[in-house]
Tab-separated table of C-alpha atoms in Angstrom:
chain	number	residue	atom	x	y	z
A	49	UNK	CA	-0.107	0.009	-0.031
A	50	UNK	CA	1.374	3.290	-0.937
A	51	UNK	CA	2.348	5.436	2.046
A	52	UNK	CA	0.395	8.507	0.948
A	53	UNK	CA	-2.861	6.480	1.305
A	54	UNK	CA	-2.196	5.072	4.681
A	55	UNK	CA	-2.949	8.261	6.827
A	56	UNK	CA	-6.448	8.889	4.987
A	57	UNK	CA	-7.438	5.177	5.368
A	58	UNK	CA	-6.542	5.214	8.991
A	59	UNK	CA	-8.532	8.710	9.558
A	60	UNK	CA	-11.511	7.138	7.798
A	61	UNK	CA	-11.381	4.250	9.949
A	62	UNK	CA	-11.096	6.330	13.021
A	63	UNK	CA	-13.997	8.263	11.773
A	64	UNK	CA	-15.965	5.130	11.396
A	65	UNK	CA	-15.063	3.692	14.862
A	66	UNK	CA	-15.987	6.972	16.451
A	67	UNK	CA	-19.294	6.986	14.716
A	68	UNK	CA	-20.096	3.459	15.766
A	69	UNK	CA	-19.022	4.002	19.243
A	70	UNK	CA	-21.190	7.042	19.287
A	71	UNK	CA	-24.271	5.138	17.959
A	72	UNK	CA	-23.703	2.193	20.410
A	73	UNK	CA	-23.487	4.801	23.239
A	74	UNK	CA	-26.651	6.456	22.224
A	75	UNK	CA	-28.586	3.284	21.856
A	76	UNK	CA	-27.284	2.103	25.316
A	77	UNK	CA	-28.467	5.491	26.854
A	78	UNK	CA	-31.816	5.369	25.299
A	79	UNK	CA	-32.584	1.744	25.901
A	80	UNK	CA	-31.441	1.385	29.438
A	81	UNK	CA	-32.596	3.120	32.624
A	82	UNK	CA	-35.935	5.129	32.942
A	83	UNK	CA	-37.735	6.238	30.015
A	84	UNK	CA	-37.946	10.121	29.641
A	85	UNK	CA	-39.873	12.349	26.995
A	86	UNK	CA	-36.427	13.400	25.695
A	87	UNK	CA	-35.726	9.783	24.782
A	88	UNK	CA	-39.144	9.119	23.296
A	89	UNK	CA	-38.779	12.280	21.273
A	90	UNK	CA	-35.485	11.236	19.724
A	91	UNK	CA	-36.609	7.818	19.009
A	92	UNK	CA	-39.676	9.091	17.300
A	93	UNK	CA	-37.626	11.664	15.091
A	94	UNK	CA	-35.272	8.815	14.124
A	95	UNK	CA	-38.100	6.303	13.282
A	96	UNK	CA	-36.574	3.912	15.919
A	97	UNK	CA	-38.536	1.572	17.993
A	98	UNK	CA	-39.433	2.812	21.281
A	99	UNK	CA	-39.977	-0.506	23.279
A	100	UNK	CA	-40.044	-4.353	23.458
A	101	UNK	CA	-40.773	-6.842	26.113
A	102	UNK	CA	-39.185	-10.383	25.147
A	103	UNK	CA	-40.977	-11.017	21.675
A	104	UNK	CA	-43.973	-8.677	22.334
A	105	UNK	CA	-44.111	-5.346	21.159
A	106	UNK	CA	-45.976	-2.330	22.728
A	107	UNK	CA	-47.376	0.557	21.080
A	108	UNK	CA	-46.714	4.245	22.255
A	109	UNK	CA	-50.435	4.897	21.862
A	110	UNK	CA	-51.372	2.010	24.185
A	111	UNK	CA	-48.961	3.388	26.958
A	112	UNK	CA	-50.730	6.825	26.592
A	113	UNK	CA	-54.062	4.993	26.834
A	114	UNK	CA	-52.997	3.464	30.240
A	115	UNK	CA	-51.717	6.734	31.456
A	116	UNK	CA	-55.118	8.479	30.614
A	117	UNK	CA	-56.807	5.379	32.210
A	118	UNK	CA	-55.074	5.662	35.461
A	119	UNK	CA	-55.538	9.645	35.466
A	120	UNK	CA	-59.154	9.202	34.957
A	121	UNK	CA	-59.313	7.404	38.489
A	122	UNK	CA	-57.908	10.646	40.052
A	123	UNK	CA	-54.226	9.526	40.393
A	124	UNK	CA	-51.203	11.207	38.742
A	125	UNK	CA	-48.930	8.934	36.646
A	126	UNK	CA	-45.997	9.695	34.295
A	127	UNK	CA	-45.472	8.243	30.914
A	128	UNK	CA	-42.590	6.145	32.309
A	129	UNK	CA	-44.849	4.900	35.150
A	130	UNK	CA	-47.645	3.895	32.667
A	131	UNK	CA	-44.964	2.231	30.594
A	132	UNK	CA	-43.846	0.157	33.570
A	133	UNK	CA	-47.496	-0.983	34.107
A	134	UNK	CA	-47.788	-1.857	30.524
A	135	UNK	CA	-44.547	-3.862	30.558
A	136	UNK	CA	-45.616	-5.590	33.753
A	137	UNK	CA	-48.919	-6.827	32.191
A	138	UNK	CA	-46.934	-8.214	29.150
A	139	UNK	CA	-44.691	-9.947	31.533
A	140	UNK	CA	-47.467	-11.318	33.571
A	141	UNK	CA	-49.076	-12.509	30.209
A	142	UNK	CA	-45.757	-14.230	29.207
A	143	UNK	CA	-45.638	-15.825	32.820
A	144	UNK	CA	-49.001	-17.524	32.285
A	145	UNK	CA	-47.818	-18.866	29.041
A	146	UNK	CA	-44.515	-20.047	30.407
A	147	UNK	CA	-46.271	-21.951	33.368
A	148	UNK	CA	-48.974	-23.023	31.200
A	149	UNK	CA	-51.280	-21.289	33.825
A	150	UNK	CA	-54.174	-20.278	31.685
A	151	UNK	CA	-57.500	-21.716	32.042
A	152	UNK	CA	-60.121	-22.338	29.511
A	153	UNK	CA	-62.773	-20.091	27.876
A	154	UNK	CA	-65.318	-21.095	30.302
A	155	UNK	CA	-63.311	-19.826	33.257
A	156	UNK	CA	-62.727	-16.554	31.468
A	157	UNK	CA	-66.400	-16.069	30.795
A	158	UNK	CA	-67.208	-16.739	34.534
A	159	UNK	CA	-64.663	-13.972	35.382
A	160	UNK	CA	-66.132	-11.614	32.862
A	161	UNK	CA	-69.752	-12.400	34.077
A	162	UNK	CA	-68.603	-11.716	37.769
A	163	UNK	CA	-67.082	-8.469	36.857
A	164	UNK	CA	-69.979	-7.389	34.856
A	165	UNK	CA	-72.567	-8.142	37.693
A	166	UNK	CA	-70.175	-6.663	40.427
A	167	UNK	CA	-68.573	-3.725	38.889
A	168	UNK	CA	-70.954	-2.815	35.998
A	169	UNK	CA	-68.168	-3.378	33.582
A	170	UNK	CA	-69.946	-1.771	30.682
A	171	UNK	CA	-70.493	1.503	32.636
A	172	UNK	CA	-67.011	1.584	33.707
A	173	UNK	CA	-65.859	0.995	30.282
A	174	UNK	CA	-67.997	3.773	28.940
A	175	UNK	CA	-66.706	6.238	31.767
A	176	UNK	CA	-63.200	5.554	30.782
A	177	UNK	CA	-63.912	6.262	27.079
A	178	UNK	CA	-62.560	2.895	25.862
A	179	UNK	CA	-63.914	0.783	23.117
A	180	UNK	CA	-64.761	-2.894	24.098
A	181	UNK	CA	-61.716	-4.100	22.422
A	182	UNK	CA	-59.472	-1.561	24.234
A	183	UNK	CA	-61.034	-2.245	27.683
A	184	UNK	CA	-60.637	-6.025	27.291
A	185	UNK	CA	-56.856	-5.622	26.322
A	186	UNK	CA	-55.946	-2.938	28.803
A	187	UNK	CA	-58.281	-4.109	31.845
A	188	UNK	CA	-59.878	-7.423	31.489
A	189	UNK	CA	-56.925	-9.457	30.002
A	190	UNK	CA	-54.472	-8.242	32.644
A	191	UNK	CA	-56.892	-9.099	35.402
A	192	UNK	CA	-57.467	-12.571	34.057
A	193	UNK	CA	-53.937	-13.466	33.610
A	194	UNK	CA	-52.953	-12.194	37.244
A	195	UNK	CA	-55.682	-14.255	38.329
A	196	UNK	CA	-54.530	-17.286	36.424
A	197	UNK	CA	-51.076	-16.835	37.939
A	198	UNK	CA	-52.562	-16.600	41.436
A	199	UNK	CA	-54.407	-19.786	40.938
A	200	UNK	CA	-51.008	-21.460	39.788
A	201	UNK	CA	-49.262	-20.176	42.597
A	202	UNK	CA	-51.693	-21.585	45.227
A	203	UNK	CA	-52.051	-24.587	43.358
A	204	UNK	CA	-48.379	-25.515	43.798
A	205	UNK	CA	-48.742	-28.015	46.607
A	206	UNK	CA	-44.976	-28.332	47.086
A	207	UNK	CA	-44.837	-24.484	47.951
A	208	UNK	CA	-47.485	-24.800	50.548
A	209	UNK	CA	-47.086	-28.118	52.376
A	210	UNK	CA	-48.506	-26.790	55.673
A	211	UNK	CA	-51.641	-25.334	54.167
A	212	UNK	CA	-52.162	-28.417	52.136
A	213	UNK	CA	-51.647	-30.751	55.036
A	214	UNK	CA	-54.194	-28.754	57.084
A	215	UNK	CA	-56.838	-28.978	54.394
A	216	UNK	CA	-56.085	-32.774	53.629
A	217	UNK	CA	-56.545	-33.396	57.379
A	218	UNK	CA	-59.926	-31.745	57.337
A	219	UNK	CA	-61.063	-33.734	54.422
A	220	UNK	CA	-59.956	-36.881	56.097
A	221	UNK	CA	-61.764	-36.064	59.324
A	222	UNK	CA	-65.090	-35.266	57.235
A	223	UNK	CA	-64.831	-38.554	55.346
A	224	UNK	CA	-64.274	-40.372	58.748
A	225	UNK	CA	-67.544	-39.184	59.904
A	226	UNK	CA	-66.648	-36.119	61.815
A	227	UNK	CA	-69.066	-32.992	61.744
A	228	UNK	CA	-67.915	-30.046	59.639
A	229	UNK	CA	-67.306	-27.912	62.711
A	230	UNK	CA	-64.819	-30.515	64.017
A	231	UNK	CA	-63.052	-30.502	60.675
A	232	UNK	CA	-62.641	-26.955	60.579
A	233	UNK	CA	-61.459	-26.087	64.041
A	234	UNK	CA	-57.719	-25.400	62.630
A	235	UNK	CA	-59.061	-23.213	59.870
A	236	UNK	CA	-58.891	-19.615	59.839
A	237	UNK	CA	-61.243	-17.389	57.910
A	238	UNK	CA	-59.714	-14.399	55.868
A	239	UNK	CA	-61.865	-11.798	57.578
A	240	UNK	CA	-60.061	-8.956	55.422
A	241	UNK	CA	-61.615	-10.330	52.361
A	242	UNK	CA	-65.409	-9.877	52.171
A	243	UNK	CA	-65.653	-12.548	49.283
A	244	UNK	CA	-64.066	-15.188	51.431
A	245	UNK	CA	-65.352	-14.104	54.876
A	246	UNK	CA	-69.092	-14.417	53.663
A	247	UNK	CA	-68.513	-18.019	52.601
A	248	UNK	CA	-67.169	-19.358	56.084
A	249	UNK	CA	-69.145	-22.127	57.669
A	250	UNK	CA	-72.575	-22.918	56.665
A	251	UNK	CA	-73.642	-20.474	53.984
A	252	UNK	CA	-77.290	-21.611	53.383
A	253	UNK	CA	-78.512	-21.113	49.760
A	254	UNK	CA	-76.409	-18.622	47.822
A	255	UNK	CA	-76.624	-17.643	44.167
A	256	UNK	CA	-74.079	-19.807	42.074
A	257	UNK	CA	-73.097	-16.443	40.231
A	258	UNK	CA	-72.190	-14.935	43.624
A	259	UNK	CA	-69.402	-17.275	44.284
A	260	UNK	CA	-65.809	-16.657	43.110
A	261	UNK	CA	-65.312	-17.748	39.505
A	262	UNK	CA	-62.868	-20.426	40.648
A	263	UNK	CA	-65.505	-21.987	43.088
A	264	UNK	CA	-68.046	-21.840	40.333
A	265	UNK	CA	-65.789	-23.325	37.926
A	266	UNK	CA	-64.883	-26.343	40.222
A	267	UNK	CA	-68.351	-27.042	41.543
A	268	UNK	CA	-71.123	-29.245	39.620
A	269	UNK	CA	-74.484	-30.537	40.410
A	270	UNK	CA	-73.006	-33.932	41.027
A	271	UNK	CA	-71.126	-32.657	44.035
A	272	UNK	CA	-73.404	-33.432	46.992
A	273	UNK	CA	-72.164	-34.680	50.413
A	274	UNK	CA	-68.634	-35.338	49.354
A	275	UNK	CA	-65.817	-32.991	50.769
A	276	UNK	CA	-63.784	-31.277	47.906
A	277	UNK	CA	-60.692	-29.177	47.952
A	278	UNK	CA	-60.784	-26.247	45.705
A	279	UNK	CA	-57.936	-23.826	44.976
A	280	UNK	CA	-59.014	-19.992	44.776
A	281	UNK	CA	-56.922	-16.895	44.457
A	282	UNK	CA	-56.706	-16.338	48.287
A	283	UNK	CA	-56.237	-19.999	49.402
A	284	UNK	CA	-57.642	-23.405	49.802
A	285	UNK	CA	-61.474	-24.104	50.232
A	286	UNK	CA	-62.646	-27.456	51.778
A	287	UNK	CA	-66.186	-27.540	50.507
A	288	UNK	CA	-69.214	-29.785	50.845
A	289	UNK	CA	-72.201	-29.201	48.861
A	290	UNK	CA	-75.390	-29.855	50.708
A	291	UNK	CA	-77.989	-29.091	48.065
A	292	UNK	CA	-78.743	-27.525	44.767
A	293	UNK	CA	-81.685	-25.328	43.651
A	294	UNK	CA	-82.288	-25.969	39.877
A	295	UNK	CA	-83.795	-23.383	37.568
A	296	UNK	CA	-86.871	-23.945	35.163
A	297	UNK	CA	-84.229	-24.394	32.543
A	298	UNK	CA	-82.521	-27.408	34.584
A	299	UNK	CA	-79.415	-25.299	35.190
A	300	UNK	CA	-78.048	-24.822	38.689
A	301	UNK	CA	-79.063	-21.582	40.116
A	302	UNK	CA	-78.448	-21.522	43.904
A	303	UNK	CA	-76.282	-23.799	46.140
A	304	UNK	CA	-76.135	-24.605	49.737
A	305	UNK	CA	-72.434	-25.282	50.771
A	306	UNK	CA	-70.429	-25.732	54.183
A	307	UNK	CA	-66.927	-24.453	53.671
A	308	UNK	CA	-63.516	-24.042	55.669
A	309	UNK	CA	-60.789	-21.829	54.397
A	310	UNK	CA	-57.075	-22.147	54.583
A	311	UNK	CA	-55.252	-18.861	53.593
A	312	UNK	CA	-52.160	-19.094	51.369
A	313	UNK	CA	-49.831	-16.053	51.593
A	314	UNK	CA	-46.627	-15.204	49.627
A	315	UNK	CA	-48.025	-14.502	46.060
A	316	UNK	CA	-46.362	-11.081	45.744
A	317	UNK	CA	-42.914	-12.255	46.772
A	318	UNK	CA	-43.182	-15.342	44.548
A	319	UNK	CA	-44.309	-13.346	41.395
A	320	UNK	CA	-41.669	-10.705	42.123
A	321	UNK	CA	-39.023	-13.510	41.710
A	322	UNK	CA	-40.911	-15.168	38.777
A	323	UNK	CA	-40.722	-11.886	36.847
A	324	UNK	CA	-37.043	-11.779	36.956
A	325	UNK	CA	-37.028	-14.788	34.457
A	326	UNK	CA	-39.020	-12.701	31.679
A	327	UNK	CA	-36.595	-10.443	29.972
A	328	UNK	CA	-37.713	-6.828	29.483
A	329	UNK	CA	-35.990	-4.049	27.821
A	330	UNK	CA	-37.737	-0.603	28.160
A	331	UNK	CA	-38.783	0.674	24.545
A	332	UNK	CA	-42.005	0.753	22.762
A	333	UNK	CA	-42.890	0.707	19.093
A	334	UNK	CA	-44.617	3.738	17.552
């Protein structure tokens, strides 16, 4: 190589290295740490993707919708905080897939029916100014996936040997002829949760749709007299169905049950650790 060409080539290589290093540094700055309006503006101006979680992408408009959603409830939230919530929802969605925790469409329908009757979902959606599709994506789906994970966690017997041992002992006592009161001596009702507290002891006849979806899902008109262990979001229920009231259309309408409840704690700590196994880089797609 001719000597007079060496310096220009080296200079060109140096320029390329400086540009590459600057680009890498820029991308590292943008795609790490907290998201700021400055970063969002830069990415948009350069037509670069703004965010991704694993293989799932997130639209900037969806983050803005979530920000507006929270602010309509009277709370103040930044774009970065709204993005963190959106990423968390995607991670929860991926965890339910990873652990094969999702239940079938019938369970989802029971959850939807419960929300509709309890919260007046349609009215809430209209107040938020969301379409049905947007509401399902931003509110209903995250709720159901979180519930699926809660049920998966409580259902892991190896994580809760003490609680399962207590519930199993109750069932053994009941099957041996003991009265329900005797079997539930060791149980503790979760008084802080009205849904579970209202189901302690002998409930009398209650509307089937008034029960937690996971209880509805597990019960059938064939369950009469036999103690049954049912996993719910808050813990383990030992249930004995004493009678059913059938509607004119031959579908179960009301049920009379006796229950004992064994609470299972630790979900928040468990899911916090589990989320670490789901990769998340903080940027979203325009």
